[in-house]
Amino acid sequence: MERSVDIAVVGAGFAGMYTVVKAREMNMTVQVFEAGTDVGGTWYWNRYPGARCDIESVEYSYSFDNTLQQEWEWTERYAPQPEILKYAQHVADRFDLRTDIQFSTRVMSAHFSEDNNTWTITTDKDDVVTARFVVFATGCLSSANRPHFPGAESFTGEVYHTGEWPHDGVDFSGKSVGLIGTGSSAIQSIPIIAQGSAYLTVFQRTASFSIPARNESIDRDYVAKVKSAYPEFRDANRRQTGAFGSNIRRGETSALESTDEERWAEFERRWDEGGFGFLSSYNDFLLHTDANDLVAEFVRQKIRSIVKDPATADLLMPTQVIGCKRLCLDTGYYETFNRDNVTLVAVDNHPIERITEHGLVVDGVEHTFDVLVYATGFDAMTGSLLKIDIRGRNNQSLADAWHGGPVTYLGLNTAGFPNMFMVSGPGSPSVLTNMIMSIEQHVEWIANCIAHMSHNNLSVIETTEQSQSEWVAFVNAVADKTLYPSCNSWYLGANVPGKPRVFMPLIGFPTYVDKCNDVVRNGYEGFVLA
Ligand code: N01
C-alpha cells in the first residue's frame, strides 16, 4: 500500500478502534495497522486459560455510544477473555471499523519529516503511508517479557507465553507442565492448568498477594439498575481515582483508628465480597506502612489457613507492601497448592540457572516437564513503542530520547516528536485505571486537538523539554507520596533487566482529566502550536 492519510494509527485494540470512530466523525482519513488478524489488542493475544478482566464487566466497556452500552449483555461479574474479544469484534462490526484497518501487518518504522511536517510509516508488508498525525495505540501490556535463560533454545517440549497464547488453545491432558511466574496471568491460569494436566510445577520468584475474585453469573437486577442510568454511572466512575468502582464502599478513615476486632471484621467482609474493594476498607493502605502491614497480615493469615502444607504456605507468603504491585484476583489460586499434582519451587534466592532439553535447573536440581509456560509478564508501557523505529526531529529516535526512561507530557506526546500522540502513554494514569475509560479520554483529547488544529490552520503541535520534565517530576512526586515505588513492580520497569527505573503511571484519574482540560482551556499550555 502507498497512501496518504490524515491519521495513521498503530494498533487495533480498544484505543485504535475508538480512534477510527473519532477520525470518521471529523471526516478525516485514517489508516490503522494491526499485527494480529483481528481487533481486540490485549484480548486478542492473551488467550491463556482463565484469562478474564479484573474490572467488572459493566464498567470495562465503551461508554461513547449509549445504544451500544444498552444493547450489549455481559454474562459474568468479571468478563472472560473470549467474551471481551467478542465484544471488541461486535464493536468493529457495528461501526464497520475493519475497512480502515489492515491486519496481519506490523509497523516497522515511523519517521517525521521536517520538510513537510508529515510522518512516514512503513510496515513488514512493505506498505508506505504518509500521515499528518500518527497515533500509537500500542497498548501498555502488549510486548511480552520473555526473560533469557541460558539454554532456552535446547528445550525440546512445547513452549508458550501467556501473552502470546495459541488461538487453538493448548491441550495439557496427560502432560507435565512447568510454569514460570506468579503474577496476575499465572494466578489466573495456574488453577486451570493444574486441573487439566498430569503435573504442574510453578516457579515463583516473588510471592503475590491475591484476593478472591468471587466471580459469578452477572446479577441481572444490578445490570438493569446500571443501565437505567448508564451515563450517570460512567460519570460516577470517572470521578474515582482509578476510573472504576463507584459501587465500592470506600472507608474514609485510617486503618489505624479502628480496633483490632473492627478491622478484622471489615477485612473478612471484604474478603467475602471479593475484588479490588478489598483494599478500600480504609483510606491509608497505600500511604502508611503501619496501615498496610495490618491488611497484609490478614491476607497472610488467609494463605496460612487455606494452604495445608506449612512449607508451601511459607513460600506463598508475600513480604512486600500489599498493593504496590498490581493486586491479583483469583479463583482457587491458593487452594491449588493443596493438590497432589502441584509443586511450588522458589526461585528468589536461587534463580533459574538454565533451561535444559527436558526442563530447567534451580539450585543444581533439574525439574523436568513436557510443556514450559512463561507467565513472565510484559515490557510494560514502553516495550511496544520502543520496538518500532520511531524518529522525530533531527532524525532522533524515541529510544534515544527515552534512554534514561520515558519522558512525556501528559503521557500524550514527547518533545521532538511533533504530531505524534500516544494513547495511555507513560505518564498518564492508564494501567492504574479502568483502561477503557482512560482510552476514551485520551482519544477524545487527541481528536479535539486535531480538530482544533484543522480549524485554526495549524500544522504542528509538540510539547517542550521543560513541560515534559516538569510532568515526569510531578508523576514521580505523586508516586513518592505513596507506597507504590516501594517494590520491584513493572510500574517502575523493575521487571525487565536494564530498564531505567521510572514510575510510569500517574496516580489519580480525575486530577489528570482536570489537568488535560485546563491545558486546552489555556490554549494548549505546555505545547507549542505552529
Ligand atoms: O505479569 P507480571 P502478568 N525468573 O509482571 C516473574 C495485567 N493483567 O502477565 O514478581 C523468574 O505481573 C515475575 O516475578 P517478579 C495486570 O495489570 C491483568 O502476570 O518480577 N520469574 C512475576 O511473578 C498485571 O499486573 C489481568 O519477581 C520471573 C511474573 O513472572 C499485568 O497484566 C490478568 C522472571 C510476571 O508477572 C502483568 O501481569 C493478567 C525471571 N527471570 C494480567 N521474570 C486481569 O485483568 C519475570 N518473572 C486479571
XYZ file of C-alpha atoms and ligand atoms in Angstrom:
578
model
C 0.000 0.000 0.000
C 1.138 3.533 -0.729
C -1.275 6.021 0.685
C -1.514 9.438 2.237
C -3.952 9.913 5.124
C -4.746 12.418 7.834
C -4.138 9.996 10.704
C -2.077 6.809 10.849
C -2.799 4.558 13.810
C -0.708 1.713 15.181
C -2.791 -0.973 16.887
C -6.424 -2.079 16.703
C -7.214 -2.725 20.330
C -9.797 -0.603 22.129
C -7.671 2.545 21.614
C -7.086 2.107 17.885
C -10.705 1.156 17.276
C -12.031 4.272 19.011
C -9.529 6.432 17.120
C -11.160 5.244 13.872
C -14.583 6.245 15.208
C -13.355 9.742 16.132
C -11.399 10.236 12.884
C -14.515 9.460 10.873
C -16.558 11.902 12.958
C -14.049 14.559 11.889
C -14.257 13.461 8.238
C -10.589 12.588 8.314
C -8.923 9.732 6.520
C -7.403 7.132 8.783
C -5.260 4.032 8.308
C -4.749 1.536 11.115
C -2.121 -1.200 11.085
C -2.548 -4.183 13.374
C -0.180 -7.124 13.851
C -2.982 -9.544 14.784
C -5.525 -10.979 12.382
C -8.401 -9.142 14.071
C -9.300 -6.395 16.540
C -9.093 -6.725 20.331
C -5.472 -5.958 21.274
C -4.753 -7.374 24.734
C -7.834 -9.579 24.488
C -6.765 -10.880 21.104
C -3.327 -12.018 22.360
C -3.940 -13.070 25.977
C -5.932 -16.267 25.422
C -4.365 -18.277 28.232
C -6.699 -20.465 30.312
C -8.630 -18.435 32.874
C -7.887 -15.025 31.350
C -10.500 -12.531 32.443
C -10.689 -8.872 33.320
C -10.372 -7.764 36.935
C -12.626 -4.722 36.402
C -16.342 -5.546 36.487
C -17.952 -6.129 33.081
C -20.497 -3.312 33.251
C -17.590 -0.919 33.735
C -14.992 -2.399 31.375
C -16.643 -1.365 28.118
C -17.015 1.680 25.864
C -19.259 4.471 27.075
C -19.233 6.629 23.923
C -22.375 5.134 22.387
C -25.407 4.740 24.592
C -27.171 2.271 22.297
C -24.084 0.064 22.309
C -23.836 0.051 26.085
C -27.557 -0.561 26.463
C -27.672 -3.447 23.996
C -24.586 -5.423 24.944
C -25.215 -8.165 27.529
C -22.381 -9.422 29.743
C -22.786 -12.822 31.328
C -20.377 -12.726 34.288
C -19.349 -10.286 37.018
C -15.814 -10.293 35.502
C -15.865 -10.925 31.773
C -13.766 -13.812 30.468
C -11.326 -13.130 27.628
C -13.463 -14.794 24.885
C -16.422 -12.572 25.780
C -14.367 -9.354 25.762
C -12.900 -10.353 22.406
C -16.432 -10.998 21.103
C -17.417 -7.550 22.374
C -14.485 -5.921 20.520
C -15.478 -7.805 17.356
C -19.087 -6.719 17.824
C -17.997 -3.069 18.041
C -15.856 -3.494 14.911
C -18.876 -4.947 13.047
C -21.346 -2.428 14.338
C -19.234 0.590 13.342
C -17.760 -1.123 10.278
C -14.262 -0.384 11.578
C -12.312 -3.081 9.751
C -12.422 -1.195 6.426
C -9.829 1.207 7.853
C -7.677 -1.475 9.481
C -5.018 -3.542 7.741
C -4.477 -6.725 9.780
C -1.511 -9.097 9.964
C 0.748 -6.110 9.492
C 3.427 -4.908 11.879
C 4.584 -1.306 11.779
C 8.366 -1.221 11.496
C 9.126 2.492 11.417
C 7.565 5.922 11.768
C 9.721 8.860 10.686
C 8.838 12.560 10.871
C 9.861 14.826 8.024
C 10.532 18.440 8.946
C 10.243 19.423 5.275
C 6.518 18.822 5.034
C 5.537 18.060 8.649
C 4.337 14.577 7.864
C 5.027 11.140 9.222
C 6.030 8.233 7.005
C 5.022 4.828 8.321
C 6.446 1.610 6.927
C 5.363 -1.950 7.662
C 6.630 -5.508 7.387
C 4.357 -5.881 4.348
C 6.206 -3.072 2.540
C 3.386 -0.577 2.973
C 4.363 3.096 2.980
C 1.821 5.517 4.377
C 2.292 9.218 4.948
C 0.157 10.978 7.526
C -0.193 14.372 9.182
C -0.637 12.702 12.556
C 0.452 9.394 13.985
C -1.337 7.816 16.937
C 0.349 4.989 18.812
C -2.463 2.865 20.212
C 0.007 0.119 21.006
C -1.241 -0.779 24.495
C 0.532 -0.820 27.842
C 0.878 -4.578 28.291
C 1.459 -5.769 24.750
C 5.143 -6.563 24.500
C 5.771 -9.982 26.038
C 8.649 -10.179 28.514
C 10.463 -13.444 27.910
C 13.498 -13.470 30.213
C 16.517 -15.039 28.610
C 17.677 -18.149 30.438
C 20.803 -19.926 29.246
C 19.920 -22.979 27.205
C 16.379 -21.764 26.440
C 16.629 -22.988 22.845
C 17.563 -26.500 23.902
C 14.174 -27.327 25.461
C 12.509 -29.928 23.265
C 8.937 -29.699 24.603
C 6.181 -27.187 23.857
C 6.788 -23.554 24.908
C 4.140 -20.867 25.418
C 3.907 -17.306 26.763
C 0.620 -16.299 28.404
C 0.592 -13.050 26.422
C 1.006 -14.810 23.061
C -1.271 -17.796 23.544
C -2.138 -20.061 20.556
C -5.581 -19.445 19.088
C -6.455 -23.116 19.141
C -5.673 -23.422 22.845
C -3.277 -25.899 24.422
C -4.139 -29.470 25.343
C -2.382 -30.162 28.658
C -4.039 -33.516 29.298
C -1.593 -36.198 30.412
C 1.316 -33.741 30.233
C 3.575 -32.326 32.893
C 3.912 -28.542 32.894
C 6.487 -26.088 34.212
C 5.207 -22.527 34.665
C 7.431 -19.531 35.423
C 5.856 -16.570 37.229
C 3.214 -15.843 39.845
C 1.721 -12.520 38.656
C -1.893 -11.970 37.544
C -1.623 -14.106 34.390
C -0.092 -17.006 36.324
C -2.583 -16.709 39.172
C -5.495 -16.932 36.736
C -4.082 -19.802 34.692
C -2.475 -21.985 37.394
C -5.742 -23.410 38.841
C -6.994 -24.361 35.375
C -3.701 -25.787 34.116
C -3.404 -27.794 37.362
C -6.836 -29.326 36.777
C -6.149 -30.152 33.131
C -2.608 -31.519 33.311
C -0.826 -34.528 34.792
C 1.558 -32.429 36.876
C 2.304 -28.724 37.365
C 5.497 -27.217 38.789
C 5.275 -23.474 39.482
C 8.497 -21.445 39.662
C 7.975 -18.403 41.880
C 10.414 -15.506 42.242
C 8.144 -13.175 44.271
C 5.016 -14.321 46.077
C 1.980 -12.201 45.107
C -0.953 -11.050 47.158
C -4.154 -12.416 45.714
C -7.757 -11.794 46.741
C -10.725 -13.958 45.757
C -12.444 -12.540 42.675
C -15.781 -14.127 43.656
C -16.676 -14.218 40.017
C -20.263 -15.292 39.363
C -23.056 -15.037 36.815
C -23.942 -11.422 36.380
C -26.728 -10.120 38.594
C -29.446 -9.094 36.129
C -31.110 -6.727 38.607
C -27.810 -4.945 39.090
C -27.325 -4.657 35.318
C -30.849 -3.245 34.938
C -30.091 -0.667 37.618
C -26.814 0.334 35.928
C -28.469 0.564 32.526
C -31.322 2.689 33.849
C -28.770 5.465 34.392
C -25.677 4.360 32.486
C -24.293 7.843 31.689
C -24.530 8.816 35.372
C -22.876 5.527 36.362
C -19.996 6.251 33.954
C -19.625 9.776 35.314
C -19.509 8.479 38.866
C -16.740 6.076 37.828
C -14.787 8.828 36.105
C -14.697 10.633 39.457
C -12.897 7.684 41.107
C -9.107 7.613 41.423
C -8.917 4.577 39.125
C -11.950 5.497 36.965
C -13.787 2.436 38.252
C -15.536 1.120 41.323
C -18.088 3.824 42.107
C -20.135 0.988 43.648
C -17.316 0.107 46.064
C -17.767 1.287 49.650
C -14.723 3.392 50.432
C -13.576 3.694 54.018
C -12.780 7.284 54.862
C -10.708 6.693 57.957
C -7.269 5.337 58.716
C -6.962 1.622 59.382
C -5.042 2.625 62.494
C -8.122 4.284 64.018
C -10.162 1.067 64.310
C -9.872 -1.612 66.961
C -8.412 -4.995 66.017
C -11.886 -6.556 66.137
C -13.473 -3.879 63.936
C -10.673 -4.116 61.395
C -10.706 -7.894 61.239
C -14.486 -7.957 60.759
C -14.186 -5.406 57.958
C -11.391 -7.338 56.240
C -13.454 -10.552 56.471
C -16.481 -8.818 54.931
C -14.376 -7.512 52.057
C -12.623 -10.854 51.550
C -16.045 -12.476 51.226
C -17.183 -9.859 48.710
C -14.029 -10.298 46.622
C -12.492 -7.904 44.113
C -10.497 -4.707 44.385
C -12.880 -3.349 47.034
C -10.743 -5.351 49.448
C -8.182 -2.553 49.595
C -10.783 0.190 50.057
C -11.853 -0.630 53.594
C -9.639 2.159 54.931
C -8.091 5.142 53.228
C -4.414 4.753 54.005
C -3.210 1.319 52.910
C -1.056 2.800 50.184
C 0.080 5.732 52.288
C 1.368 4.263 55.548
C 3.263 1.035 56.090
C 1.691 0.624 59.550
C -1.756 0.510 57.962
C -0.534 -1.633 55.078
C 1.026 -4.176 57.444
C -2.371 -4.764 59.058
C -4.150 -5.742 55.873
C -1.120 -7.620 54.506
C -1.029 -9.736 57.661
C -4.727 -10.532 57.251
C -4.045 -11.941 53.763
C -1.026 -13.891 55.024
C -3.231 -15.488 57.678
C -5.755 -16.407 54.985
C -2.982 -18.070 52.981
C -1.897 -19.999 56.088
C -5.457 -21.147 56.680
C -6.006 -22.251 53.060
C -2.696 -23.951 52.201
C -2.317 -27.220 54.103
C 1.413 -27.837 53.738
C 3.145 -25.307 56.063
C 6.342 -25.203 53.966
C 4.370 -24.367 50.794
C 2.301 -21.818 52.718
C 5.525 -20.166 53.887
C 6.783 -19.904 50.319
C 3.467 -18.354 49.219
C 3.696 -15.659 51.924
C 4.217 -12.277 50.235
C 6.532 -9.936 52.090
C 6.213 -6.713 50.091
C 3.707 -3.911 50.600
C 0.252 -5.098 49.517
C -0.994 -3.110 46.519
C 2.346 -1.678 45.363
C 2.325 -4.369 42.699
C -0.997 -4.800 40.966
C -3.243 -6.774 43.321
C -4.201 -10.145 41.819
C -7.741 -11.520 41.842
C -8.128 -15.275 41.731
C -10.462 -18.215 41.669
C -8.956 -21.006 43.756
C -5.297 -19.969 43.441
C -4.011 -20.779 46.936
C -6.262 -23.877 47.104
C -4.496 -25.221 44.006
C -1.332 -25.796 46.048
C -3.233 -28.420 48.086
C -3.488 -30.621 45.003
C -1.282 -33.701 44.768
C -0.197 -32.808 41.242
C 1.157 -29.307 42.035
C 4.569 -28.281 43.408
C 5.859 -24.787 44.137
C 9.570 -24.061 43.678
C 11.033 -20.778 44.934
C 13.489 -19.133 42.547
C 14.207 -15.975 44.535
C 17.376 -16.893 46.394
C 18.315 -19.456 43.763
C 17.297 -18.050 40.371
C 16.613 -20.326 37.419
C 20.123 -21.366 36.337
C 19.405 -22.696 32.884
C 16.918 -24.450 30.708
C 17.707 -27.975 29.596
C 16.362 -30.336 26.957
C 13.679 -31.605 29.320
C 13.159 -28.887 31.938
C 15.078 -26.341 33.966
C 17.649 -26.234 36.735
C 17.268 -24.454 40.075
C 19.886 -24.721 42.804
C 21.531 -27.583 40.954
C 18.297 -29.619 40.741
C 16.714 -30.367 37.360
C 12.908 -30.139 37.193
C 11.533 -31.871 34.108
C 8.274 -31.333 32.219
C 6.688 -31.645 28.765
C 5.390 -28.084 28.442
C 7.014 -24.820 29.551
C 4.754 -21.792 30.157
C 6.225 -18.334 30.545
C 3.820 -16.265 32.666
C 6.541 -13.654 32.909
C 4.562 -10.552 32.011
C 5.409 -7.641 29.779
C 7.914 -4.960 28.962
C 5.156 -2.653 30.117
C 4.173 0.773 28.800
C 7.271 1.398 26.694
C 8.117 -2.018 25.187
C 5.828 -1.880 22.161
C 6.737 1.726 21.340
C 10.461 1.131 21.510
C 10.271 -1.917 19.244
C 9.303 0.447 16.422
C 11.941 2.656 14.828
C 10.282 5.974 15.723
C 12.198 9.082 14.670
C 11.252 12.705 15.246
C 13.075 15.956 14.540
C 16.747 15.727 13.547
C 16.241 12.023 12.946
C 16.369 11.474 16.720
C 14.995 8.103 17.759
C 12.459 7.691 20.540
C 14.810 5.111 22.077
C 17.473 7.806 22.261
C 15.072 10.429 23.651
C 13.985 7.932 26.325
C 17.390 6.422 27.133
C 17.022 7.498 30.781
C 13.366 6.388 30.938
C 10.198 7.569 29.208
C 9.656 11.334 29.205
C 6.279 12.623 28.084
C 3.909 15.487 28.700
C 0.590 14.083 29.987
C 1.561 10.690 28.548
C 0.370 12.117 25.222
C 3.433 13.491 23.451
C 7.226 13.759 23.694
C 9.329 16.810 22.764
C 10.960 16.440 19.355
C 8.159 14.221 18.061
C 5.611 16.636 16.571
C 2.094 15.470 15.709
C 2.749 12.155 17.431
C 0.296 11.026 20.081
C 0.347 8.076 22.428
C -2.878 6.655 23.828
C -2.375 5.855 27.521
C 1.341 6.540 27.245
C 3.750 6.522 30.192
C 2.933 9.486 32.420
C -0.829 9.058 32.060
C -2.993 7.183 34.608
C -3.507 4.262 32.169
C -2.735 0.997 33.950
C -3.890 2.333 37.320
C -7.360 2.875 35.880
C -10.143 1.144 34.036
C -8.235 1.216 30.717
C -11.280 1.780 28.534
C -12.220 4.958 30.417
C -8.633 6.199 30.075
C -8.565 5.292 26.394
C -11.785 7.176 25.686
C -10.499 10.269 27.494
C -7.177 10.206 25.607
C -8.655 9.560 22.186
C -11.229 12.325 22.679
C -8.498 14.740 23.791
C -6.379 13.848 20.746
C -9.356 14.162 18.380
C -10.319 17.557 19.816
C -6.729 18.692 19.462
C -6.573 17.603 15.815
C -9.917 19.303 15.130
C -8.636 22.490 16.793
C -5.546 22.422 14.589
C -7.585 21.937 11.438
C -9.975 24.767 12.275
C -7.091 27.095 13.017
C -4.895 26.083 10.111
C -2.171 24.826 12.412
C 0.174 22.196 11.103
C 2.346 21.239 14.071
C 1.838 20.518 17.754
C 4.644 19.470 20.042
C 5.416 19.646 23.720
C 8.577 21.195 25.144
C 11.503 19.719 27.063
C 10.513 21.847 30.031
C 6.846 20.772 30.060
C 7.754 17.136 29.912
C 10.477 17.227 32.540
C 8.116 19.063 34.914
C 5.432 16.485 34.141
C 7.679 13.477 34.791
C 8.796 15.106 38.056
C 5.137 15.591 39.006
C 4.197 11.970 38.201
C 7.060 10.747 40.349
C 6.362 13.226 43.158
C 2.773 11.954 43.353
C 4.007 8.346 43.424
C 6.581 9.200 46.090
C 3.805 10.301 48.435
C 2.563 6.706 48.334
C 3.992 3.244 48.912
C 3.803 2.372 45.195
C 7.512 2.845 44.458
C 8.477 0.578 47.377
C 8.601 -2.678 45.433
C 10.064 -4.012 42.210
C 6.978 -3.681 40.066
C 6.520 -3.353 36.331
C 5.052 0.130 37.056
C 8.699 1.058 37.652
C 10.108 -1.059 34.847
C 11.810 -3.167 37.524
C 10.783 -6.497 35.944
C 12.935 -6.026 32.839
C 16.700 -6.216 33.388
C 18.408 -2.948 32.431
C 15.190 -0.930 32.048
C 15.516 2.528 33.674
C 13.525 2.790 36.905
C 10.891 5.477 36.460
C 7.415 5.310 37.974
C 5.414 5.405 34.745
C 1.676 5.744 35.506
C 0.197 8.851 37.128
C -1.909 8.114 40.200
C -5.303 9.846 40.076
C -7.605 9.885 37.074
C -9.899 12.849 37.974
C -6.999 15.232 38.673
C -5.406 14.148 35.431
C -8.574 14.811 33.425
C -8.876 18.274 35.012
C -5.262 18.980 34.050
C -5.849 17.881 30.430
C -8.931 20.089 30.235
C -7.073 23.049 31.768
C -4.276 22.610 29.226
C -6.849 23.036 26.434
C -8.614 25.958 28.143
C -5.255 27.708 28.437
C -4.546 27.443 24.724
C -2.749 24.088 24.816
C -0.482 25.195 27.623
C 2.759 23.221 27.643
C 2.595 22.602 23.897
C 3.890 24.709 21.026
C 1.500 25.007 18.080
C 2.629 26.368 14.757
O 2.952 -10.247 34.570
P 3.676 -9.828 35.943
P 1.453 -10.740 34.357
N 12.664 -15.517 36.747
O 4.814 -8.955 35.540
C 8.007 -13.495 37.099
C -2.361 -7.193 33.782
N -3.160 -8.395 33.816
O 1.305 -11.087 32.915
O 7.466 -10.581 40.603
C 11.610 -15.884 37.470
O 2.724 -9.301 36.936
C 7.736 -12.296 37.953
O 8.484 -12.348 39.150
P 8.768 -10.958 39.970
C -2.216 -6.692 35.208
O -2.144 -5.300 35.201
C -4.429 -8.265 34.214
O 1.075 -11.731 35.335
O 9.219 -9.947 38.943
N 10.427 -15.266 37.456
C 6.224 -12.421 38.140
O 5.901 -13.356 39.115
C -0.920 -7.332 35.597
O -0.267 -6.741 36.690
C -5.194 -9.362 34.350
O 9.838 -11.321 40.913
C 10.315 -14.205 36.642
C 5.792 -12.939 36.774
O 6.943 -13.517 36.166
C -0.138 -7.222 34.307
O -1.087 -7.511 33.298
C -4.705 -10.608 34.065
C 11.373 -13.766 35.835
C 5.300 -11.824 35.878
O 4.210 -11.226 36.486
C 1.008 -8.178 34.164
O 0.608 -9.454 34.647
C -3.405 -10.719 33.633
C 12.587 -14.457 35.912
N 13.666 -14.086 35.211
C -2.632 -9.604 33.523
N 10.948 -12.693 35.122
C -6.554 -9.196 34.833
O -7.308 -8.377 34.385
C 9.661 -12.471 35.487
N 9.291 -13.387 36.412
C -6.949 -10.051 35.932
